Amino acid sequence: MAKKLHYFDLNGFAEPIRYLLHYGGQKFEDIRYDIKSWPDKKIKDSLPYGQLPLYEEGGMKLSQSVAIARYIAQKVNLLPNDPWEQAMLDSAVLAMYDVWLKIVTFLKEQDPAKKATIKKELIDETLDFYFSRFEKQLKENKGFFNGKLTWTDFVLVGIVEAANLILQVDINKKYANVDQLMKKIVTLPGVKEYVASRKPYVV
């Protein structure tokens, strides 16, 4: 069954999905678009909600990065069976995307003064507010969000990498458990080979 993942030639929303696919040994076509030439009206109009990423499998289409990551997680056994544990992990992921949406606001802002203000707020307040909590949860759960490897761990690593690239910071260096989780994920079978083969991302 042919699988395709469509996104920009960036990490962003898609990198956790790429990590999950590679870790799970899922063969897929990694289709990448140049963000500088986006939006391409023909492609945008063909998307379910006009946004990337888009995941295709056997002719079916799925959009929204959280939904895609969660679906892949189920296929590669990284989603717990217990409904409460699932909900707790969903909660953590949605918190991560709260951070990410603020970073996207910074990325899209064109006014230099406003951009500087947004970045200062992100670094001085937002990142520490959320990451101190992620750090606490990891510390209490053996370095993972649920006591063992799940899809949520992949999402956090992908978001940290993208945030570091966009904000030109090293968020993980301030939080020991976050830093250790990043090292674990990028050295997992499948992920390690992918990371070694990819080109550096540039914003």
mmCIF file of C-alpha atoms in Angstrom:
data_model
loop_
_atom_site.group_PDB
_atom_site.id
_atom_site.type_symbol
_atom_site.label_atom_id
_atom_site.label_comp_id
_atom_site.label_asym_id
_atom_site.label_seq_id
_atom_site.Cartn_x
_atom_site.Cartn_y
_atom_site.Cartn_z
ATOM 1 C CA MET A 1 0.000 0.000 0.000
ATOM 2 C CA ALA A 2 1.664 3.186 -1.238
ATOM 3 C CA LYS A 3 2.315 5.812 1.435
ATOM 4 C CA LYS A 4 3.187 9.463 0.849
ATOM 5 C CA LEU A 5 3.932 12.357 3.188
ATOM 6 C CA HIS A 6 3.664 15.864 1.745
ATOM 7 C CA TYR A 7 5.297 18.822 3.476
ATOM 8 C CA PHE A 8 7.839 21.567 2.962
ATOM 9 C CA ASP A 9 11.577 20.926 2.838
ATOM 10 C CA LEU A 10 11.717 21.790 6.530
ATOM 11 C CA ASN A 11 11.328 19.966 9.832
ATOM 12 C CA GLY A 12 8.342 21.804 11.344
ATOM 13 C CA PHE A 13 5.082 19.904 11.673
ATOM 14 C CA ALA A 14 6.275 16.950 9.599
ATOM 15 C CA GLU A 15 9.533 15.872 11.223
ATOM 16 C CA PRO A 16 7.919 13.940 14.111
ATOM 17 C CA ILE A 17 5.837 12.103 11.493
ATOM 18 C CA ARG A 18 8.940 11.329 9.447
ATOM 19 C CA TYR A 19 10.644 10.034 12.594
ATOM 20 C CA LEU A 20 7.675 7.805 13.429
ATOM 21 C CA LEU A 21 7.537 6.398 9.906
ATOM 22 C CA HIS A 22 11.266 5.683 9.793
ATOM 23 C CA TYR A 23 11.271 4.175 13.278
ATOM 24 C CA GLY A 24 8.369 1.927 12.337
ATOM 25 C CA GLY A 25 10.100 0.765 9.165
ATOM 26 C CA GLN A 26 7.303 2.208 7.041
ATOM 27 C CA LYS A 27 8.290 2.754 3.423
ATOM 28 C CA PHE A 28 6.907 6.058 2.182
ATOM 29 C CA GLU A 29 7.497 8.774 -0.387
ATOM 30 C CA ASP A 30 8.770 11.909 1.345
ATOM 31 C CA ILE A 31 7.399 14.648 -0.934
ATOM 32 C CA ARG A 32 8.776 18.109 -0.166
ATOM 33 C CA TYR A 33 7.794 21.552 -1.426
ATOM 34 C CA ASP A 34 9.771 24.776 -1.535
ATOM 35 C CA ILE A 35 8.198 27.034 1.093
ATOM 36 C CA LYS A 36 9.414 30.112 -0.808
ATOM 37 C CA SER A 37 7.080 29.287 -3.706
ATOM 38 C CA TRP A 38 4.132 28.484 -1.430
ATOM 39 C CA PRO A 39 1.202 28.695 -1.741
ATOM 40 C CA ASP A 40 0.854 26.764 -4.968
ATOM 41 C CA LYS A 41 -2.861 27.262 -5.646
ATOM 42 C CA LYS A 42 -3.307 23.990 -7.517
ATOM 43 C CA ILE A 43 -1.782 21.945 -4.672
ATOM 44 C CA LYS A 44 -3.381 24.016 -1.904
ATOM 45 C CA ASP A 45 -6.855 23.647 -3.435
ATOM 46 C CA SER A 46 -6.401 19.866 -3.605
ATOM 47 C CA LEU A 47 -5.725 19.551 0.146
ATOM 48 C CA PRO A 48 -8.608 18.605 2.487
ATOM 49 C CA TYR A 49 -8.172 21.775 4.583
ATOM 50 C CA GLY A 50 -5.755 23.667 2.359
ATOM 51 C CA GLN A 51 -2.780 22.935 4.618
ATOM 52 C CA LEU A 52 0.286 20.731 4.813
ATOM 53 C CA PRO A 53 1.275 18.182 6.001
ATOM 54 C CA LEU A 54 -0.792 15.671 4.082
ATOM 55 C CA TYR A 55 -0.465 11.909 4.491
ATOM 56 C CA GLU A 56 -1.670 9.514 1.816
ATOM 57 C CA GLU A 57 -2.136 5.773 2.160
ATOM 58 C CA GLY A 58 -3.769 3.561 -0.416
ATOM 59 C CA GLY A 59 -5.545 6.462 -2.068
ATOM 60 C CA MET A 60 -6.877 7.869 1.227
ATOM 61 C CA LYS A 61 -5.849 11.309 2.464
ATOM 62 C CA LEU A 62 -5.319 12.507 6.030
ATOM 63 C CA SER A 63 -4.422 16.055 7.064
ATOM 64 C CA GLN A 64 -3.531 17.782 10.357
ATOM 65 C CA SER A 65 -0.174 16.820 11.834
ATOM 66 C CA VAL A 66 -1.469 15.586 15.199
ATOM 67 C CA ALA A 67 -3.997 13.282 13.542
ATOM 68 C CA ILE A 68 -1.338 11.935 11.177
ATOM 69 C CA ALA A 69 1.218 11.357 13.943
ATOM 70 C CA ARG A 70 -1.365 9.635 16.130
ATOM 71 C CA TYR A 71 -2.457 7.382 13.265
ATOM 72 C CA ILE A 72 1.125 6.371 12.466
ATOM 73 C CA ALA A 73 1.755 5.793 16.180
ATOM 74 C CA GLN A 74 -1.070 3.280 16.276
ATOM 75 C CA LYS A 75 0.337 1.450 13.256
ATOM 76 C CA VAL A 76 3.829 1.195 14.776
ATOM 77 C CA ASN A 77 2.706 0.319 18.326
ATOM 78 C CA LEU A 78 3.559 3.640 19.965
ATOM 79 C CA LEU A 79 0.059 4.413 21.214
ATOM 80 C CA PRO A 80 -0.994 2.996 24.605
ATOM 81 C CA ASN A 81 -4.123 0.837 24.812
ATOM 82 C CA ASP A 82 -5.501 2.502 27.917
ATOM 83 C CA PRO A 83 -7.905 5.392 27.040
ATOM 84 C CA TRP A 84 -6.753 7.509 30.003
ATOM 85 C CA GLU A 85 -3.092 7.133 29.031
ATOM 86 C CA GLN A 86 -4.017 8.046 25.459
ATOM 87 C CA ALA A 87 -5.806 11.170 26.667
ATOM 88 C CA MET A 88 -2.882 12.195 28.883
ATOM 89 C CA LEU A 89 -0.487 11.897 25.954
ATOM 90 C CA ASP A 90 -2.884 13.812 23.711
ATOM 91 C CA SER A 91 -2.938 16.552 26.337
ATOM 92 C CA ALA A 92 0.872 16.808 26.323
ATOM 93 C CA VAL A 93 0.992 16.902 22.519
ATOM 94 C CA LEU A 94 -1.612 19.658 22.338
ATOM 95 C CA ALA A 95 0.423 21.671 24.846
ATOM 96 C CA MET A 96 3.458 21.225 22.600
ATOM 97 C CA TYR A 97 1.448 22.587 19.687
ATOM 98 C CA ASP A 98 0.409 25.582 21.785
ATOM 99 C CA VAL A 99 4.127 26.399 21.921
ATOM 100 C CA TRP A 100 4.587 25.692 18.243
ATOM 101 C CA LEU A 101 1.752 27.985 17.163
ATOM 102 C CA LYS A 102 3.421 30.852 19.032
ATOM 103 C CA ILE A 103 6.652 30.087 17.190
ATOM 104 C CA VAL A 104 4.774 30.110 13.875
ATOM 105 C CA THR A 105 3.427 33.567 14.809
ATOM 106 C CA PHE A 106 7.028 34.715 15.249
ATOM 107 C CA LEU A 107 8.031 33.143 11.937
ATOM 108 C CA LYS A 108 5.238 34.823 9.994
ATOM 109 C CA GLU A 109 5.645 38.303 11.518
ATOM 110 C CA GLN A 110 7.209 40.706 9.018
ATOM 111 C CA ASP A 111 7.634 43.802 11.186
ATOM 112 C CA PRO A 112 11.133 43.661 12.771
ATOM 113 C CA ALA A 113 10.100 45.390 16.002
ATOM 114 C CA LYS A 114 7.071 43.157 16.533
ATOM 115 C CA LYS A 115 9.151 40.118 15.640
ATOM 116 C CA ALA A 116 11.744 41.022 18.274
ATOM 117 C CA THR A 117 9.003 41.477 20.891
ATOM 118 C CA ILE A 118 7.453 38.095 20.093
ATOM 119 C CA LYS A 119 10.846 36.378 20.270
ATOM 120 C CA LYS A 120 11.652 37.973 23.621
ATOM 121 C CA GLU A 121 8.324 36.838 25.059
ATOM 122 C CA LEU A 122 8.880 33.338 23.700
ATOM 123 C CA ILE A 123 12.351 33.002 25.184
ATOM 124 C CA ASP A 124 11.707 34.827 28.470
ATOM 125 C CA GLU A 125 8.278 33.421 29.281
ATOM 126 C CA THR A 126 6.571 30.905 26.978
ATOM 127 C CA LEU A 127 9.352 28.369 26.536
ATOM 128 C CA ASP A 128 10.187 28.110 30.208
ATOM 129 C CA PHE A 129 6.522 27.941 31.218
ATOM 130 C CA TYR A 130 5.923 24.890 29.023
ATOM 131 C CA PHE A 131 9.316 23.219 29.034
ATOM 132 C CA SER A 132 9.652 23.269 32.799
ATOM 133 C CA ARG A 133 6.454 21.230 32.822
ATOM 134 C CA PHE A 134 7.587 18.861 30.077
ATOM 135 C CA GLU A 135 10.841 18.407 31.982
ATOM 136 C CA LYS A 136 8.949 17.539 35.178
ATOM 137 C CA GLN A 137 6.779 14.978 33.386
ATOM 138 C CA LEU A 138 9.807 13.324 31.786
ATOM 139 C CA LYS A 139 11.638 13.205 35.107
ATOM 140 C CA GLU A 140 8.673 11.535 36.792
ATOM 141 C CA ASN A 141 8.259 8.936 34.021
ATOM 142 C CA LYS A 142 11.724 7.451 33.478
ATOM 143 C CA GLY A 143 12.675 9.970 30.790
ATOM 144 C CA PHE A 144 9.529 9.473 28.697
ATOM 145 C CA PHE A 145 6.039 10.948 28.804
ATOM 146 C CA ASN A 146 4.418 7.651 29.744
ATOM 147 C CA GLY A 147 7.172 5.560 31.318
ATOM 148 C CA LYS A 148 8.215 4.104 27.965
ATOM 149 C CA LEU A 149 8.613 5.225 24.362
ATOM 150 C CA THR A 150 5.434 6.623 22.766
ATOM 151 C CA TRP A 151 4.544 8.938 19.909
ATOM 152 C CA THR A 152 4.487 11.937 22.249
ATOM 153 C CA ASP A 153 8.249 11.671 22.759
ATOM 154 C CA PHE A 154 8.767 11.951 19.001
ATOM 155 C CA VAL A 155 6.528 15.016 18.781
ATOM 156 C CA LEU A 156 8.437 16.851 21.509
ATOM 157 C CA VAL A 157 11.791 16.193 19.846
ATOM 158 C CA GLY A 158 10.527 17.385 16.465
ATOM 159 C CA ILE A 159 9.155 20.588 17.956
ATOM 160 C CA VAL A 160 12.335 21.307 19.920
ATOM 161 C CA GLU A 161 14.449 20.864 16.782
ATOM 162 C CA ALA A 162 12.217 23.174 14.754
ATOM 163 C CA ALA A 163 12.065 25.780 17.529
ATOM 164 C CA ASN A 164 15.846 25.729 17.887
ATOM 165 C CA LEU A 165 16.222 26.289 14.149
ATOM 166 C CA ILE A 166 13.722 29.133 13.929
ATOM 167 C CA LEU A 167 14.622 30.958 17.146
ATOM 168 C CA GLN A 168 18.360 30.218 16.950
ATOM 169 C CA VAL A 169 18.396 28.828 20.493
ATOM 170 C CA ASP A 170 19.157 25.492 22.189
ATOM 171 C CA ILE A 171 16.069 24.881 24.297
ATOM 172 C CA ASN A 172 17.129 21.361 25.241
ATOM 173 C CA LYS A 173 20.397 22.494 26.827
ATOM 174 C CA LYS A 174 18.454 24.060 29.692
ATOM 175 C CA TYR A 175 16.436 20.911 30.447
ATOM 176 C CA ALA A 176 18.404 17.733 31.127
ATOM 177 C CA ASN A 177 15.581 15.258 30.573
ATOM 178 C CA VAL A 178 14.446 16.941 27.356
ATOM 179 C CA ASP A 179 18.047 16.842 26.148
ATOM 180 C CA GLN A 180 18.377 13.146 26.988
ATOM 181 C CA LEU A 181 15.122 12.345 25.216
ATOM 182 C CA MET A 182 16.343 14.090 22.069
ATOM 183 C CA LYS A 183 19.512 11.997 22.112
ATOM 184 C CA LYS A 184 17.467 8.809 22.534
ATOM 185 C CA ILE A 185 15.087 9.557 19.658
ATOM 186 C CA VAL A 186 17.710 10.510 17.065
ATOM 187 C CA THR A 187 19.693 7.336 17.761
ATOM 188 C CA LEU A 188 16.742 4.929 17.428
ATOM 189 C CA PRO A 189 16.889 2.360 14.590
ATOM 190 C CA GLY A 190 15.482 3.884 11.418
ATOM 191 C CA VAL A 191 15.602 7.402 12.802
ATOM 192 C CA LYS A 192 19.381 7.317 13.138
ATOM 193 C CA GLU A 193 19.833 6.421 9.474
ATOM 194 C CA TYR A 194 17.365 9.070 8.360
ATOM 195 C CA VAL A 195 19.040 11.796 10.435
ATOM 196 C CA ALA A 196 22.437 10.835 9.010
ATOM 197 C CA SER A 197 21.138 11.091 5.433
ATOM 198 C CA ARG A 198 19.127 14.328 5.580
ATOM 199 C CA LYS A 199 20.478 17.709 4.595
ATOM 200 C CA PRO A 200 20.643 20.542 7.151
ATOM 201 C CA TYR A 201 17.443 22.587 7.315
ATOM 202 C CA VAL A 202 17.558 26.303 6.597
ATOM 203 C CA VAL A 203 14.824 28.828 7.394
#
